mmCIF file of C-alpha atoms in Angstrom:
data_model
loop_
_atom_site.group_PDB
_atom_site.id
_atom_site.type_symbol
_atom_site.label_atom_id
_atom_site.label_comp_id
_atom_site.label_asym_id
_atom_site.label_seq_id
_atom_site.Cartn_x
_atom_site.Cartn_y
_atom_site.Cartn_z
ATOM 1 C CA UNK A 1 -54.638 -54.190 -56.766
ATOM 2 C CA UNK A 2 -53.996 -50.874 -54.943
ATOM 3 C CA UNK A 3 -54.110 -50.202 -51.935
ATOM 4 C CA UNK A 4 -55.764 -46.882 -50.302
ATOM 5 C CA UNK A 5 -56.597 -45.270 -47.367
ATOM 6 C CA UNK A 6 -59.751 -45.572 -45.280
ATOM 7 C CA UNK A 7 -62.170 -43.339 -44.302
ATOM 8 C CA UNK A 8 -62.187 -41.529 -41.248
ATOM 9 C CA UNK A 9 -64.747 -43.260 -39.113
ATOM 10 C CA UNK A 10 -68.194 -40.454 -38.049
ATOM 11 C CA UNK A 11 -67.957 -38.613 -34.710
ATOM 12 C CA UNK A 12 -69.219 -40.154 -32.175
ATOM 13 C CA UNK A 13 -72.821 -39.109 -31.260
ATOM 14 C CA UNK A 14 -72.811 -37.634 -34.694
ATOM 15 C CA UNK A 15 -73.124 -33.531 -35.830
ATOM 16 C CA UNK A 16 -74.067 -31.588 -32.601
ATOM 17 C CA UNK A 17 -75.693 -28.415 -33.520
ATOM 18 C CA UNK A 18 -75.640 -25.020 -33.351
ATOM 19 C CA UNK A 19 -78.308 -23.632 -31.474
ATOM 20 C CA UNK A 20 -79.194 -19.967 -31.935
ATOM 21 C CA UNK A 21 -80.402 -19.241 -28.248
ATOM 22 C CA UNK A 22 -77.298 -21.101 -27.185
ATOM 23 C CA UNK A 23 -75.248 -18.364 -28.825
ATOM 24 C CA UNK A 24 -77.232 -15.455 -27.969
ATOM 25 C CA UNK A 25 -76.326 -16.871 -24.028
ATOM 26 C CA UNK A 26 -72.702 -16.717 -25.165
ATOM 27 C CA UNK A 27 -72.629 -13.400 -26.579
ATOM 28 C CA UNK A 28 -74.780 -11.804 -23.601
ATOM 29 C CA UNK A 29 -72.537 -13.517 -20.920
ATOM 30 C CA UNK A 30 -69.363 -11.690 -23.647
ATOM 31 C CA UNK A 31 -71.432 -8.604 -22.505
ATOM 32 C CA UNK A 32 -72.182 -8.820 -19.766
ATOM 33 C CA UNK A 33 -67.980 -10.090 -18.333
ATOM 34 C CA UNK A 34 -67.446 -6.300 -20.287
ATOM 35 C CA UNK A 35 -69.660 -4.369 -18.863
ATOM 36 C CA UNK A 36 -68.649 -5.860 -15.426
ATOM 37 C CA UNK A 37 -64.756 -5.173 -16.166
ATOM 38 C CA UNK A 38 -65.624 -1.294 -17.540
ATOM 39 C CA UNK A 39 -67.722 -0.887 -14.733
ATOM 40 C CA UNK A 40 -64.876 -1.936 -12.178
ATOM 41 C CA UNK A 41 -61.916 0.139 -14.249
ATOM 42 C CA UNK A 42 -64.448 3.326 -14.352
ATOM 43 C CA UNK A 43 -64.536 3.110 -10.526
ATOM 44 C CA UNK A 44 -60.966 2.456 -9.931
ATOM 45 C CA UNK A 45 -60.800 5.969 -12.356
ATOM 46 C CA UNK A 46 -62.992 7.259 -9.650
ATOM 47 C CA UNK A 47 -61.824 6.335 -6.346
ATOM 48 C CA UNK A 48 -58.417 7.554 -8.248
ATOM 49 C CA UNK A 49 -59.135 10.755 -9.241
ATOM 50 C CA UNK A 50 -61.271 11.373 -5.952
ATOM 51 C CA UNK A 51 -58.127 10.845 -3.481
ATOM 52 C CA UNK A 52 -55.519 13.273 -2.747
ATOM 53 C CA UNK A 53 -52.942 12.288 -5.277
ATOM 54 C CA UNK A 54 -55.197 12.277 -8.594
ATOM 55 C CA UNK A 55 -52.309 10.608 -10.289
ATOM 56 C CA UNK A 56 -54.180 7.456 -8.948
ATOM 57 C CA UNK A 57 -56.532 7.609 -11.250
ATOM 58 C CA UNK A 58 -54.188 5.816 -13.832
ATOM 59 C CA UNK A 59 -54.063 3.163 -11.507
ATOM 60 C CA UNK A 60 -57.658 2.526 -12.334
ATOM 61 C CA UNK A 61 -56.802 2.563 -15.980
ATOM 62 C CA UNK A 62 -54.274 -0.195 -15.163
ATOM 63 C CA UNK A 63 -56.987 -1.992 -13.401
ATOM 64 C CA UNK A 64 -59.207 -1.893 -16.779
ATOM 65 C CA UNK A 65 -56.024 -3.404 -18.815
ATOM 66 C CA UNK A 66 -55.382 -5.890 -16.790
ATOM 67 C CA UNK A 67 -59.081 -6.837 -16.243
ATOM 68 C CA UNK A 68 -59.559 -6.941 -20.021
ATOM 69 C CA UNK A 69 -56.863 -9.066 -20.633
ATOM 70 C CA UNK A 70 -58.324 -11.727 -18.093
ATOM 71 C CA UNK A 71 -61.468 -11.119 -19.939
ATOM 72 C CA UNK A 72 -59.649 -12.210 -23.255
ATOM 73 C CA UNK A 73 -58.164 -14.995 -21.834
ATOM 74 C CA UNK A 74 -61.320 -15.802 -20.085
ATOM 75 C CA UNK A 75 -63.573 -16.339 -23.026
ATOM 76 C CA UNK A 76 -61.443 -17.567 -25.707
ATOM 77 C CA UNK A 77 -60.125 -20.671 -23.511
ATOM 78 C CA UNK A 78 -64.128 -21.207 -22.650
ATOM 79 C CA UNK A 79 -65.155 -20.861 -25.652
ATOM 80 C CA UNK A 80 -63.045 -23.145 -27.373
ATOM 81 C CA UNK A 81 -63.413 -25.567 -24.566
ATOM 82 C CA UNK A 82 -66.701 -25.529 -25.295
ATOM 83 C CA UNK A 83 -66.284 -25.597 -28.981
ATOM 84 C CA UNK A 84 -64.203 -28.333 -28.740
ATOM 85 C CA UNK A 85 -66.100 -31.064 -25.638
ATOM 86 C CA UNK A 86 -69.233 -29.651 -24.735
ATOM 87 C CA UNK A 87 -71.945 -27.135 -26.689
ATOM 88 C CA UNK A 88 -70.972 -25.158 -29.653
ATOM 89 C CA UNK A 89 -73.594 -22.518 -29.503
ATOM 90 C CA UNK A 90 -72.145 -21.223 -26.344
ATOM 91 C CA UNK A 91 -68.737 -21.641 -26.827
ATOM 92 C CA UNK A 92 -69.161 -19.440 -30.584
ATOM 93 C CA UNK A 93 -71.201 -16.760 -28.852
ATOM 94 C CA UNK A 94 -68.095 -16.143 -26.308
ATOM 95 C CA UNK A 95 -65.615 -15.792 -28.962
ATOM 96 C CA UNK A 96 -68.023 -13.873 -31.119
ATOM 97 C CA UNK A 97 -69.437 -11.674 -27.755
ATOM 98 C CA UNK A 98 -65.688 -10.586 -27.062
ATOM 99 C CA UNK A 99 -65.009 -9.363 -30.028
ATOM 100 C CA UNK A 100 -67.755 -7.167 -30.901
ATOM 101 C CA UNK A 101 -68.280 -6.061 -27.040
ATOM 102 C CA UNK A 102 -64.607 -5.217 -26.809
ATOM 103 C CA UNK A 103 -65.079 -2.689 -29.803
ATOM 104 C CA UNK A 104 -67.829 -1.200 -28.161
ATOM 105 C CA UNK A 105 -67.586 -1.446 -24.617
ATOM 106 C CA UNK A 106 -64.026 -0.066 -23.321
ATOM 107 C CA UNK A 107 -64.813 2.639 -26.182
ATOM 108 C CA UNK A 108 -67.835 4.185 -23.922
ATOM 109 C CA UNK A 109 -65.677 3.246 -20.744
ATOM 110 C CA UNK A 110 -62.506 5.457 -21.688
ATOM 111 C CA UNK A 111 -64.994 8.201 -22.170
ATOM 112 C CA UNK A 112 -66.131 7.916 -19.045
ATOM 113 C CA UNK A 113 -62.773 7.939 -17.445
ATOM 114 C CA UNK A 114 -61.529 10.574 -19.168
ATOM 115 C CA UNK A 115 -64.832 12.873 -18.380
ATOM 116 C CA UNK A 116 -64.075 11.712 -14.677
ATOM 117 C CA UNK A 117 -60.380 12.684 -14.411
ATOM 118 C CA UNK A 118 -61.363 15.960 -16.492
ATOM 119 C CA UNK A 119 -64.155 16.882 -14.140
ATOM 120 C CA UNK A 120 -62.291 15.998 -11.158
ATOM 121 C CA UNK A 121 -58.709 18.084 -12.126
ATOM 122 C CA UNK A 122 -61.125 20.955 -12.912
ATOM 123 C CA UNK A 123 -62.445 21.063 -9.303
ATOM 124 C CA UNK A 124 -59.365 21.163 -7.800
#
């Protein structure tokens, strides 16, 4: 007689699922954490390149890197908490919200900046 090894005994409460809607909410609130973070680095760009010394304006685009890093760090330990204890769905639409908003996003927010310092070195 041989001996072997056991199964693994089921999750407890069994498969939780993945709800659709659930992700959507985790891939708008992706969206939404980058549009906030552009929106704060285009300003710091702004109040920047509006002061006296328009070298502050990379100041703002230190302000964006920094922010976008949080952002990072932000939704992938959320989202795998949340993979990992609580809902899926949400926790799947972070991950999967950063990483398409963070190809689009600080694309259209560089632009920005860069039209800002350009218009702003022009006038001076």
């Amino acid at each position: 007689m041989t001996w072997t090894v056991p199964p693994p005994p089921p999750p407890p409460g069994g498969e939780r699922p993945i709800r659709g809607r659930k992700v959507a909410i985790g891939l708008g609130l992706a969206a939404l954490g980058q549009v906030l973070t552009i929106g704060l680095g285009v300003l710091g760009v702004f109040l920047g390149a509006v002061s006296d010394n328009s070298e502050n304006a990379l100041l703002g685009i230190y302000l964006e890197i920094l922010l976008q890093l949080l952002l990072f760090v932000a939704c992938l330990v959320v989202g795998i908490v949340w993979i990992a204890r609580r809902d899926r769905g949400l926790g799947l639409g972070l991950l999967i919200g950063w990483a398409v908003s963070v190809l689009v996003f600080p694309v259209a927010g560089i632009g920005v900046c860069i039209a800002v310092i350009n218009a702003n070195s022009g006038a001076s």
